[in-house]
mmCIF file of C-alpha atoms in Angstrom:
data_model
loop_
_atom_site.group_PDB
_atom_site.id
_atom_site.type_symbol
_atom_site.label_atom_id
_atom_site.label_comp_id
_atom_site.label_asym_id
_atom_site.label_seq_id
_atom_site.Cartn_x
_atom_site.Cartn_y
_atom_site.Cartn_z
ATOM 1 C CA MET A 1 0.154 0.211 -0.104
ATOM 2 C CA SER A 2 1.762 3.099 -1.230
ATOM 3 C CA GLU A 3 1.365 5.920 0.724
ATOM 4 C CA VAL A 4 -0.348 7.968 -2.191
ATOM 5 C CA ASP A 5 -2.820 5.461 -1.632
ATOM 6 C CA ALA A 6 -3.107 5.708 1.780
ATOM 7 C CA ALA A 7 -3.904 9.663 1.419
ATOM 8 C CA GLN A 8 -6.215 9.004 -1.021
ATOM 9 C CA LEU A 9 -8.050 6.692 0.953
ATOM 10 C CA GLY A 10 -7.992 9.902 4.106
ATOM 11 C CA ALA A 11 -9.363 12.114 1.787
ATOM 12 C CA ARG A 12 -12.172 10.217 0.999
ATOM 13 C CA ALA A 13 -12.658 9.626 5.124
ATOM 14 C CA GLU A 14 -12.310 12.904 5.791
ATOM 15 C CA ALA A 15 -15.164 13.753 3.020
ATOM 16 C CA MET A 16 -17.827 10.926 4.296
ATOM 17 C CA ILE A 17 -16.814 12.225 8.104
ATOM 18 C CA LYS A 18 -17.853 15.880 7.471
ATOM 19 C CA ALA A 19 -21.311 14.409 5.207
ATOM 20 C CA LEU A 20 -21.911 12.517 8.314
ATOM 21 C CA GLY A 21 -21.013 15.175 11.029
ATOM 22 C CA ALA A 22 -24.085 17.520 8.659
ATOM 23 C CA ILE A 23 -26.551 15.283 9.993
ATOM 24 C CA SER A 24 -27.438 16.895 13.860
ATOM 25 C CA ALA A 25 -30.694 16.782 15.306
ATOM 26 C CA GLU A 26 -29.229 20.432 16.387
ATOM 27 C CA PRO A 27 -28.372 23.558 14.591
ATOM 28 C CA GLY A 28 -24.968 24.364 15.589
ATOM 29 C CA ARG A 29 -23.738 21.617 17.240
ATOM 30 C CA LEU A 30 -23.128 17.781 16.860
ATOM 31 C CA VAL A 31 -25.985 15.938 18.261
ATOM 32 C CA ARG A 32 -27.339 12.368 16.524
ATOM 33 C CA LEU A 33 -29.362 9.983 19.128
ATOM 34 C CA PHE A 34 -30.973 6.519 18.573
ATOM 35 C CA LEU A 35 -33.200 5.571 16.422
ATOM 36 C CA THR A 36 -34.326 9.650 15.643
ATOM 37 C CA PRO A 37 -34.986 11.351 12.049
ATOM 38 C CA GLU A 38 -31.231 11.742 12.097
ATOM 39 C CA HIS A 39 -30.344 8.735 13.002
ATOM 40 C CA ARG A 40 -32.980 7.384 9.969
ATOM 41 C CA ARG A 41 -30.670 10.147 7.547
ATOM 42 C CA ALA A 42 -27.330 8.655 8.558
ATOM 43 C CA ALA A 43 -28.919 5.410 8.201
ATOM 44 C CA ASP A 44 -29.381 5.925 4.667
ATOM 45 C CA LEU A 45 -26.474 7.555 4.016
ATOM 46 C CA VAL A 46 -24.387 4.411 5.752
ATOM 47 C CA ALA A 47 -26.077 2.744 3.188
ATOM 48 C CA GLY A 48 -25.646 4.123 0.059
ATOM 49 C CA TRP A 49 -22.233 4.325 0.566
ATOM 50 C CA MET A 50 -22.349 0.248 0.875
ATOM 51 C CA ARG A 51 -24.443 -0.885 -2.131
ATOM 52 C CA GLU A 52 -21.222 1.177 -3.385
ATOM 53 C CA ALA A 53 -18.662 -0.693 -1.941
ATOM 54 C CA GLY A 54 -20.593 -3.786 -3.094
ATOM 55 C CA LEU A 55 -21.674 -4.983 -0.192
ATOM 56 C CA THR A 56 -25.499 -6.247 0.039
ATOM 57 C CA VAL A 57 -27.446 -3.794 2.703
ATOM 58 C CA SER A 58 -29.516 -5.110 5.168
ATOM 59 C CA GLU A 59 -31.164 -3.523 8.945
ATOM 60 C CA ASP A 60 -32.269 -5.548 11.991
ATOM 61 C CA ALA A 61 -34.965 -4.252 14.706
ATOM 62 C CA LEU A 62 -32.598 -1.800 16.653
ATOM 63 C CA GLY A 63 -31.918 0.021 13.140
ATOM 64 C CA THR A 64 -28.337 -1.624 12.616
ATOM 65 C CA VAL A 65 -26.589 -1.358 9.420
ATOM 66 C CA ARG A 66 -25.381 -4.334 8.286
ATOM 67 C CA GLY A 67 -23.658 -4.644 4.170
ATOM 68 C CA SER A 68 -22.491 -8.130 3.579
ATOM 69 C CA ILE A 69 -20.339 -9.346 1.043
ATOM 70 C CA GLY A 70 -19.175 -13.227 0.504
ATOM 71 C CA GLN A 71 -20.523 -16.592 1.145
ATOM 72 C CA GLY A 72 -19.975 -18.674 4.592
ATOM 73 C CA PRO A 73 -17.639 -17.860 8.499
ATOM 74 C CA ARG A 74 -17.639 -13.677 7.715
ATOM 75 C CA LEU A 75 -15.269 -11.201 9.427
ATOM 76 C CA LEU A 76 -17.141 -8.861 11.181
ATOM 77 C CA ILE A 77 -16.092 -4.761 10.968
ATOM 78 C CA GLY A 78 -18.374 -2.389 12.576
ATOM 79 C CA SER A 79 -18.606 0.300 14.531
ATOM 80 C CA HIS A 80 -21.721 3.095 15.695
ATOM 81 C CA ILE A 81 -23.173 6.243 14.199
ATOM 82 C CA ASP A 82 -25.246 7.468 17.242
ATOM 83 C CA THR A 83 -23.162 10.169 19.046
ATOM 84 C CA VAL A 84 -23.083 12.030 22.353
ATOM 85 C CA ILE A 85 -24.493 15.790 23.287
ATOM 86 C CA ASP A 86 -22.511 18.121 20.963
ATOM 87 C CA ALA A 87 -20.497 15.980 19.584
ATOM 88 C CA GLY A 88 -17.246 15.858 17.803
ATOM 89 C CA GLN A 89 -17.554 13.792 15.004
ATOM 90 C CA TYR A 90 -15.007 11.203 14.017
ATOM 91 C CA ASP A 91 -15.981 9.041 17.425
ATOM 92 C CA GLY A 92 -18.198 5.787 16.425
ATOM 93 C CA PRO A 93 -18.080 6.602 11.755
ATOM 94 C CA LEU A 94 -14.101 6.754 11.466
ATOM 95 C CA GLY A 95 -14.945 2.800 12.343
ATOM 96 C CA VAL A 96 -17.710 2.741 9.508
ATOM 97 C CA ILE A 97 -15.953 4.408 7.408
ATOM 98 C CA ALA A 98 -13.004 2.246 7.577
ATOM 99 C CA GLY A 99 -14.616 -0.706 7.019
ATOM 100 C CA ILE A 100 -16.957 0.777 3.919
ATOM 101 C CA LEU A 101 -13.153 1.627 2.236
ATOM 102 C CA ALA A 102 -11.833 -1.094 3.569
ATOM 103 C CA VAL A 103 -14.033 -3.103 1.661
ATOM 104 C CA SER A 104 -14.499 -1.196 -1.265
ATOM 105 C CA HIS A 105 -10.581 -1.552 -1.906
ATOM 106 C CA PHE A 106 -10.980 -5.119 -3.404
ATOM 107 C CA GLY A 107 -13.544 -3.950 -6.056
ATOM 108 C CA GLY A 108 -16.277 -6.713 -4.941
ATOM 109 C CA LYS A 109 -13.814 -9.410 -4.169
ATOM 110 C CA PRO A 110 -12.303 -9.460 -0.332
ATOM 111 C CA PRO A 111 -10.416 -12.580 0.580
ATOM 112 C CA LEU A 112 -13.646 -13.906 2.651
ATOM 113 C CA PRO A 113 -16.914 -12.830 3.503
ATOM 114 C CA ILE A 114 -17.370 -9.402 5.607
ATOM 115 C CA ASP A 115 -19.797 -7.809 7.619
ATOM 116 C CA VAL A 116 -19.617 -4.145 7.856
ATOM 117 C CA LEU A 117 -21.754 -3.369 10.958
ATOM 118 C CA ALA A 118 -22.628 0.257 11.481
ATOM 119 C CA PHE A 119 -24.356 0.013 15.040
ATOM 120 C CA GLY A 120 -27.183 2.660 16.350
ATOM 121 C CA ASP A 121 -26.505 3.019 19.306
ATOM 122 C CA GLU A 122 -22.945 2.421 21.184
ATOM 123 C CA GLU A 123 -22.766 6.310 23.549
ATOM 124 C CA GLY A 124 -25.909 4.972 25.354
ATOM 125 C CA SER A 125 -27.053 9.040 25.457
ATOM 126 C CA ARG A 126 -31.270 8.566 24.383
ATOM 127 C CA PHE A 127 -31.894 6.111 26.872
ATOM 128 C CA PRO A 128 -29.867 4.984 29.852
ATOM 129 C CA ALA A 129 -27.740 1.722 28.953
ATOM 130 C CA THR A 130 -25.532 1.718 26.333
ATOM 131 C CA MET A 131 -24.390 -0.808 23.405
ATOM 132 C CA ALA A 132 -27.659 -2.125 22.804
ATOM 133 C CA SER A 133 -27.087 -2.440 19.063
ATOM 134 C CA SER A 134 -23.933 -4.739 19.469
ATOM 135 C CA SER A 135 -25.421 -6.256 22.719
ATOM 136 C CA ALA A 136 -28.274 -7.593 19.998
ATOM 137 C CA CYS A 137 -25.510 -8.844 17.505
ATOM 138 C CA ALA A 138 -24.226 -10.389 19.903
ATOM 139 C CA GLY A 139 -27.031 -12.258 21.086
ATOM 140 C CA VAL A 140 -26.607 -10.694 24.376
ATOM 141 C CA PHE A 141 -29.582 -8.068 24.697
ATOM 142 C CA ASP A 142 -30.952 -7.656 28.379
ATOM 143 C CA THR A 143 -34.958 -7.140 27.055
ATOM 144 C CA GLY A 144 -35.312 -5.280 30.343
ATOM 145 C CA THR A 145 -33.958 -2.003 28.327
ATOM 146 C CA LEU A 146 -37.161 -2.142 26.398
ATOM 147 C CA GLY A 147 -38.783 0.155 29.546
ATOM 148 C CA LEU A 148 -36.478 2.468 29.689
ATOM 149 C CA ALA A 149 -37.521 5.785 28.937
ATOM 150 C CA ASP A 150 -35.406 8.442 27.712
ATOM 151 C CA ARG A 151 -35.813 12.322 29.065
ATOM 152 C CA LYS A 152 -39.086 12.751 27.441
ATOM 153 C CA GLY A 153 -41.081 10.051 28.358
ATOM 154 C CA VAL A 154 -40.952 7.058 25.696
ATOM 155 C CA THR A 155 -39.513 3.690 26.432
ATOM 156 C CA LEU A 156 -36.765 2.274 24.234
ATOM 157 C CA ALA A 157 -39.849 -0.185 23.023
ATOM 158 C CA GLU A 158 -42.246 2.530 21.466
ATOM 159 C CA ALA A 159 -39.235 4.411 19.766
ATOM 160 C CA ILE A 160 -38.365 1.412 17.748
ATOM 161 C CA LYS A 161 -41.550 1.128 16.879
ATOM 162 C CA ALA A 162 -41.818 4.183 15.819
ATOM 163 C CA TYR A 163 -39.149 3.835 13.560
ATOM 164 C CA GLY A 164 -40.813 0.850 12.604
ATOM 165 C CA LYS A 165 -39.101 -1.684 13.771
ATOM 166 C CA ASN A 166 -40.136 -4.342 15.920
ATOM 167 C CA PRO A 167 -39.649 -4.856 19.129
ATOM 168 C CA ASP A 168 -40.109 -8.139 18.933
ATOM 169 C CA ASP A 169 -37.643 -9.121 15.897
ATOM 170 C CA ILE A 170 -34.359 -8.294 18.382
ATOM 171 C CA ALA A 171 -33.732 -11.514 18.544
ATOM 172 C CA LYS A 172 -33.755 -12.024 14.582
ATOM 173 C CA ALA A 173 -30.520 -9.850 14.719
ATOM 174 C CA ALA A 174 -27.843 -12.502 16.957
ATOM 175 C CA TYR A 175 -25.717 -13.948 14.951
ATOM 176 C CA ARG A 176 -24.782 -17.662 16.003
ATOM 177 C CA LYS A 177 -22.059 -18.311 16.050
ATOM 178 C CA ASP A 178 -20.460 -20.424 13.889
ATOM 179 C CA GLU A 179 -21.220 -17.732 11.555
ATOM 180 C CA VAL A 180 -18.722 -15.435 12.642
ATOM 181 C CA ARG A 181 -15.057 -16.314 12.638
ATOM 182 C CA ALA A 182 -13.572 -12.986 14.267
ATOM 183 C CA TYR A 183 -14.890 -8.893 14.709
ATOM 184 C CA ALA A 184 -12.997 -5.795 14.503
ATOM 185 C CA GLU A 185 -12.832 -1.850 15.736
ATOM 186 C CA VAL A 186 -11.501 1.036 14.249
ATOM 187 C CA HIS A 187 -12.074 4.115 16.620
ATOM 188 C CA ILE A 188 -10.068 7.009 17.168
ATOM 189 C CA GLU A 189 -7.798 6.539 20.467
ATOM 190 C CA GLN A 190 -10.320 9.341 22.666
ATOM 191 C CA GLY A 191 -6.971 10.104 24.688
ATOM 192 C CA PRO A 192 -3.422 11.244 24.206
ATOM 193 C CA LEU A 193 -0.713 8.498 24.366
ATOM 194 C CA LEU A 194 -0.740 8.245 20.853
ATOM 195 C CA GLU A 195 0.086 11.666 19.965
ATOM 196 C CA PHE A 196 2.166 11.662 22.764
ATOM 197 C CA ASP A 197 4.550 9.129 21.605
ATOM 198 C CA GLY A 198 4.610 10.259 18.072
ATOM 199 C CA GLU A 199 2.655 7.834 16.303
ATOM 200 C CA PRO A 200 -0.438 7.528 14.058
ATOM 201 C CA LEU A 201 -1.268 3.867 15.196
ATOM 202 C CA GLY A 202 -2.248 1.794 17.989
ATOM 203 C CA VAL A 203 -3.217 -1.669 18.994
ATOM 204 C CA VAL A 204 -5.424 -1.909 21.847
ATOM 205 C CA THR A 205 -4.425 -4.850 24.040
ATOM 206 C CA GLY A 206 -8.056 -4.700 26.323
ATOM 207 C CA ILE A 207 -10.973 -2.492 26.877
ATOM 208 C CA VAL A 208 -11.587 -1.468 31.352
ATOM 209 C CA GLY A 209 -14.503 -2.723 33.319
ATOM 210 C CA GLN A 210 -17.464 -0.231 33.730
ATOM 211 C CA SER A 211 -20.010 0.250 36.587
ATOM 212 C CA ARG A 212 -22.739 2.666 35.666
ATOM 213 C CA TRP A 213 -25.150 3.783 39.087
ATOM 214 C CA ARG A 214 -27.979 5.912 39.625
ATOM 215 C CA VAL A 215 -27.822 7.357 43.340
ATOM 216 C CA THR A 216 -31.393 9.118 44.963
ATOM 217 C CA VAL A 217 -30.647 11.282 47.735
ATOM 218 C CA THR A 218 -33.974 12.430 49.530
ATOM 219 C CA GLY A 219 -33.677 14.217 52.428
ATOM 220 C CA GLU A 220 -36.597 17.230 53.048
ATOM 221 C CA ALA A 221 -37.582 20.072 51.743
ATOM 222 C CA GLY A 222 -38.123 23.763 53.686
ATOM 223 C CA HIS A 223 -38.002 27.481 54.063
ATOM 224 C CA ALA A 224 -33.994 28.603 52.671
ATOM 225 C CA GLY A 225 -34.321 31.051 54.800
ATOM 226 C CA THR A 226 -36.578 29.156 57.727
ATOM 227 C CA VAL A 227 -35.298 26.840 58.328
ATOM 228 C CA PRO A 228 -31.602 26.755 60.525
ATOM 229 C CA MET A 229 -28.479 25.054 59.168
ATOM 230 C CA ARG A 230 -28.712 22.863 61.974
ATOM 231 C CA MET A 231 -31.514 21.289 61.286
ATOM 232 C CA ARG A 232 -31.664 21.026 57.636
ATOM 233 C CA ARG A 233 -31.860 17.273 55.724
ATOM 234 C CA ASP A 234 -30.419 19.308 52.301
ATOM 235 C CA ALA A 235 -30.265 16.299 50.412
ATOM 236 C CA LEU A 236 -28.078 18.575 47.427
ATOM 237 C CA ALA A 237 -25.309 18.438 50.027
ATOM 238 C CA GLY A 238 -25.219 15.106 51.296
ATOM 239 C CA ALA A 239 -24.663 14.607 47.071
ATOM 240 C CA ALA A 240 -22.421 16.306 47.177
ATOM 241 C CA GLU A 241 -20.680 15.257 49.801
ATOM 242 C CA MET A 242 -20.268 11.858 48.737
ATOM 243 C CA ALA A 243 -19.263 13.141 44.987
ATOM 244 C CA LEU A 244 -16.114 14.469 46.079
ATOM 245 C CA MET A 245 -15.542 10.775 48.101
ATOM 246 C CA ILE A 246 -16.257 9.307 44.895
ATOM 247 C CA GLU A 247 -13.603 11.360 42.660
ATOM 248 C CA ARG A 248 -10.711 9.953 46.611
ATOM 249 C CA VAL A 249 -11.806 6.743 45.658
ATOM 250 C CA GLY A 250 -10.557 6.982 42.264
ATOM 251 C CA ARG A 251 -7.695 9.150 42.981
ATOM 252 C CA ASP A 252 -6.568 6.726 46.135
ATOM 253 C CA ASN A 253 -6.878 4.186 42.795
ATOM 254 C CA ALA A 254 -5.134 5.697 40.237
ATOM 255 C CA ALA A 255 -2.281 3.444 39.585
ATOM 256 C CA SER A 256 -3.778 0.897 38.084
ATOM 257 C CA HIS A 257 -5.894 2.954 35.542
ATOM 258 C CA MET A 258 -9.162 3.885 37.501
ATOM 259 C CA VAL A 259 -10.879 6.427 36.762
ATOM 260 C CA ALA A 260 -14.497 7.827 38.528
ATOM 261 C CA THR A 261 -16.751 9.918 37.145
ATOM 262 C CA VAL A 262 -20.550 12.733 38.541
ATOM 263 C CA GLY A 263 -21.496 13.694 35.769
ATOM 264 C CA ARG A 264 -24.890 14.047 36.421
ATOM 265 C CA PHE A 265 -26.642 16.098 38.581
ATOM 266 C CA ASP A 266 -30.804 16.340 39.013
ATOM 267 C CA VAL A 267 -31.891 18.641 41.706
ATOM 268 C CA SER A 268 -35.780 18.650 43.454
ATOM 269 C CA PRO A 269 -37.129 20.507 43.566
ATOM 270 C CA GLY A 270 -34.297 23.003 42.086
ATOM 271 C CA ALA A 271 -35.444 26.527 43.341
ATOM 272 C CA THR A 272 -33.557 29.499 44.247
ATOM 273 C CA ASN A 273 -34.981 29.505 48.236
ATOM 274 C CA ILE A 274 -35.695 25.947 48.271
ATOM 275 C CA ILE A 275 -33.453 22.969 50.424
ATOM 276 C CA PRO A 276 -32.804 20.316 47.454
ATOM 277 C CA ALA A 277 -35.375 17.927 48.659
ATOM 278 C CA SER A 278 -33.383 15.360 46.852
ATOM 279 C CA VAL A 279 -30.953 14.876 44.164
ATOM 280 C CA THR A 280 -30.625 12.029 42.172
ATOM 281 C CA PHE A 281 -26.403 11.828 40.183
ATOM 282 C CA THR A 282 -24.731 9.623 38.248
ATOM 283 C CA ILE A 283 -21.523 7.471 38.827
ATOM 284 C CA ASP A 284 -19.165 5.965 36.203
ATOM 285 C CA LEU A 285 -16.438 3.772 37.145
ATOM 286 C CA ARG A 286 -14.278 1.974 34.403
ATOM 287 C CA ASP A 287 -10.625 0.117 35.664
ATOM 288 C CA LEU A 288 -9.160 -2.895 33.840
ATOM 289 C CA ASP A 289 -9.193 -5.328 36.949
ATOM 290 C CA ASP A 290 -12.353 -6.353 37.823
ATOM 291 C CA ARG A 291 -11.233 -6.760 41.839
ATOM 292 C CA LEU A 292 -10.465 -3.509 42.220
ATOM 293 C CA ARG A 293 -13.322 -1.856 39.930
ATOM 294 C CA GLN A 294 -16.109 -4.219 42.322
ATOM 295 C CA SER A 295 -13.868 -3.163 45.495
ATOM 296 C CA ALA A 296 -14.040 0.614 44.655
ATOM 297 C CA ILE A 297 -17.713 0.229 44.477
ATOM 298 C CA ASP A 298 -17.874 -1.555 48.084
ATOM 299 C CA THR A 299 -16.018 1.244 49.050
ATOM 300 C CA ILE A 300 -18.706 4.080 47.690
ATOM 301 C CA ARG A 301 -21.493 2.224 48.769
ATOM 302 C CA ARG A 302 -19.935 2.159 52.439
ATOM 303 C CA GLU A 303 -18.965 5.827 52.332
ATOM 304 C CA ALA A 304 -21.928 6.699 51.016
ATOM 305 C CA ARG A 305 -24.539 4.992 53.381
ATOM 306 C CA ALA A 306 -22.083 6.562 56.167
ATOM 307 C CA VAL A 307 -22.902 10.259 54.393
ATOM 308 C CA ALA A 308 -26.148 9.966 54.496
ATOM 309 C CA GLU A 309 -26.044 8.396 57.968
ATOM 310 C CA LYS A 310 -24.714 11.172 59.433
ATOM 311 C CA ARG A 311 -26.832 13.786 57.645
ATOM 312 C CA ASP A 312 -30.220 11.600 58.394
ATOM 313 C CA LEU A 313 -30.539 11.724 54.515
ATOM 314 C CA GLY A 314 -31.637 8.095 52.795
ATOM 315 C CA VAL A 315 -30.278 6.503 49.674
ATOM 316 C CA ILE A 316 -31.078 3.921 47.075
ATOM 317 C CA PHE A 317 -28.061 3.171 44.666
ATOM 318 C CA GLU A 318 -29.558 1.910 40.920
ATOM 319 C CA VAL A 319 -26.351 0.248 38.483
ATOM 320 C CA PHE A 320 -27.565 0.387 34.895
ATOM 321 C CA HIS A 321 -25.029 -0.433 33.194
ATOM 322 C CA ASP A 322 -22.145 -3.073 34.111
ATOM 323 C CA ALA A 323 -19.654 -4.393 31.224
ATOM 324 C CA ALA A 324 -16.668 -6.387 32.842
ATOM 325 C CA ALA A 325 -12.929 -5.772 31.217
ATOM 326 C CA VAL A 326 -12.467 -7.729 28.372
ATOM 327 C CA ALA A 327 -8.948 -8.606 26.944
ATOM 328 C CA SER A 328 -8.311 -7.597 22.477
ATOM 329 C CA ASP A 329 -7.699 -11.421 20.810
ATOM 330 C CA GLY A 330 -3.809 -12.545 21.072
ATOM 331 C CA LYS A 331 -3.533 -13.650 16.914
ATOM 332 C CA LEU A 332 -6.033 -10.052 15.435
ATOM 333 C CA GLN A 333 -4.293 -8.356 17.826
ATOM 334 C CA GLN A 334 -0.873 -9.506 16.270
ATOM 335 C CA HIS A 335 -1.889 -9.585 12.589
ATOM 336 C CA PHE A 336 -2.744 -5.561 13.194
ATOM 337 C CA ALA A 337 0.274 -5.205 14.730
ATOM 338 C CA ASP A 338 2.310 -6.614 11.515
ATOM 339 C CA ALA A 339 -0.339 -4.675 9.529
ATOM 340 C CA ILE A 340 0.740 -1.588 11.307
ATOM 341 C CA THR A 341 4.804 -2.612 11.278
ATOM 342 C CA ALA A 342 3.787 -3.023 7.125
ATOM 343 C CA LEU A 343 3.356 0.445 7.019
ATOM 344 C CA GLY A 344 6.280 2.139 8.540
ATOM 345 C CA HIS A 345 5.255 2.230 11.842
ATOM 346 C CA LYS A 346 5.821 1.206 15.560
ATOM 347 C CA PRO A 347 2.952 -1.059 16.544
ATOM 348 C CA MET A 348 2.152 0.916 20.614
ATOM 349 C CA ARG A 349 0.039 -0.991 22.382
ATOM 350 C CA LEU A 350 -2.179 0.607 24.775
ATOM 351 C CA PRO A 351 -5.997 0.017 26.616
ATOM 352 C CA SER A 352 -9.083 1.621 25.931
ATOM 353 C CA GLY A 353 -10.229 3.456 29.003
ATOM 354 C CA ALA A 354 -13.508 3.583 27.017
ATOM 355 C CA GLY A 355 -15.943 1.220 26.067
ATOM 356 C CA HIS A 356 -16.516 0.241 23.022
ATOM 357 C CA ASP A 357 -18.592 -2.041 21.084
ATOM 358 C CA ALA A 358 -15.855 -4.940 20.436
ATOM 359 C CA GLN A 359 -16.718 -5.042 24.853
ATOM 360 C CA THR A 360 -19.764 -6.505 23.676
ATOM 361 C CA MET A 361 -18.623 -8.365 19.956
ATOM 362 C CA ALA A 362 -16.261 -10.290 22.549
ATOM 363 C CA GLN A 363 -19.056 -12.409 23.955
ATOM 364 C CA LEU A 364 -19.516 -13.866 20.320
ATOM 365 C CA CYS A 365 -16.578 -13.928 18.639
ATOM 366 C CA PRO A 366 -12.381 -13.154 18.794
ATOM 367 C CA SER A 367 -12.487 -9.087 19.151
ATOM 368 C CA ALA A 368 -9.825 -6.847 18.400
ATOM 369 C CA MET A 369 -9.242 -2.842 18.023
ATOM 370 C CA MET A 370 -6.992 -0.440 15.802
ATOM 371 C CA PHE A 371 -6.871 3.008 17.264
ATOM 372 C CA VAL A 372 -6.271 5.989 15.929
ATOM 373 C CA ARG A 373 -4.719 9.087 17.333
ATOM 374 C CA CYS A 374 -6.344 12.086 17.782
ATOM 375 C CA ARG A 375 -5.669 15.816 18.187
ATOM 376 C CA ARG A 376 -5.009 16.347 22.228
ATOM 377 C CA GLY A 377 -6.679 13.347 23.171
ATOM 378 C CA ILE A 378 -10.077 15.712 22.579
ATOM 379 C CA SER A 379 -13.194 13.467 22.353
ATOM 380 C CA HIS A 380 -16.813 13.743 23.147
ATOM 381 C CA ASN A 381 -16.123 17.528 22.120
ATOM 382 C CA PRO A 382 -16.791 19.005 18.982
ATOM 383 C CA ALA A 383 -12.797 20.193 18.602
ATOM 384 C CA GLU A 384 -12.105 16.267 18.139
ATOM 385 C CA TYR A 385 -10.283 15.688 15.298
ATOM 386 C CA ALA A 386 -8.121 13.309 13.945
ATOM 387 C CA SER A 387 -5.679 14.252 9.871
ATOM 388 C CA PRO A 388 -7.109 12.870 6.709
ATOM 389 C CA ALA A 389 -3.251 11.800 6.598
ATOM 390 C CA ASP A 390 -3.684 9.331 10.027
ATOM 391 C CA MET A 391 -6.807 7.786 9.109
ATOM 392 C CA GLY A 392 -6.217 7.177 6.103
ATOM 393 C CA LEU A 393 -3.023 5.142 7.751
ATOM 394 C CA ALA A 394 -5.268 3.264 9.148
ATOM 395 C CA VAL A 395 -7.594 2.296 6.616
ATOM 396 C CA ALA A 396 -4.584 0.804 4.833
ATOM 397 C CA ALA A 397 -3.753 -1.003 7.992
ATOM 398 C CA LEU A 398 -7.630 -1.897 7.976
ATOM 399 C CA ILE A 399 -6.809 -3.912 4.233
ATOM 400 C CA ARG A 400 -2.994 -5.628 5.612
ATOM 401 C CA PHE A 401 -5.026 -6.659 8.370
ATOM 402 C CA ILE A 402 -7.929 -8.418 6.211
ATOM 403 C CA GLU A 403 -5.406 -9.544 3.838
ATOM 404 C CA ARG A 404 -2.783 -11.277 6.968
ATOM 405 C CA PHE A 405 -6.499 -12.740 8.861
ATOM 406 C CA ALA A 406 -8.019 -14.177 5.726
ATOM 407 C CA SER A 407 -4.022 -15.844 5.057
ATOM 408 C CA GLN A 408 -4.324 -17.957 8.654
#
């Protein structure tokens, strides 16, 4: 693969990224949520690209767009086309576009059967659960999530029907294990390590385990001017103390790559002159070591209860996402490493601190990922950026990966 070819691939990837990035629910910022009109428009655009690449297109009950070519056990290549609120353009779409461009390179005759997958839900930005699309493909979809509602009160089941699909057909989305050989995903790093080391591409060794909790703290509303400080049952003050404790737990375990985030606070009644009666907040806890992650969860629950008892508050914990850490398949890692080396670059190996569809697909088949350098490690932010040169190298490396995998 010549440098000129990689440059051409990068230019094509950039143009496709920009085309998808123009599909948004809001002017001035990128918002593309699961099972919305914007999802439909993005899915239709991707389906058109797949057909141009020689892929046969279908769509499952959760809106995953599948482009297939060849018969027999296949390599799956995929990522997602949904976004967070006020998103960057590269998180997710790059992996889908890389798969399409790689297949297109083979002129309708890839060296093995391939499916390119465009998942509609990885981020969990609309409903309080993540990776619904890939979990359906992997055969591990939790039907309990069908009752989860978005901020407007629309349940996942209702959204599926509004999208023109049938929730009863979700089971049909699952691949059989004998249909699939492996899953590969190209994704921006969403971190600074590749840029720091001056490398455009990296091989992912594993994906951290994640726990997401919803915590409700209850106190008692009161007049902000008449209830003495010593007599207050202020839910927000208690929740704030818990949030600082959660940050401390993450810092105390930073050596194991643990991170702990309180990302959302909902205060009721939320008035300037009323003592808060209740607060609901979220916890996102991640670590490569599932045992340490569980130990941190136990610590957080214990110390939060102590805060609640001290302040005469109630506290309830509800888990809405839990995913075990996943190690990338060793042989697939080596194929990616060899592909990067063949392009004249060092195959840096690094873990993923973010969750990805590969984490779910690993429950179906051997899975691996290749990271692409992104500027300053910024992601989930409009400033997110990967250069056309790096994206072109990523597609070139994916093509080499496909060739190596097919010959094993």
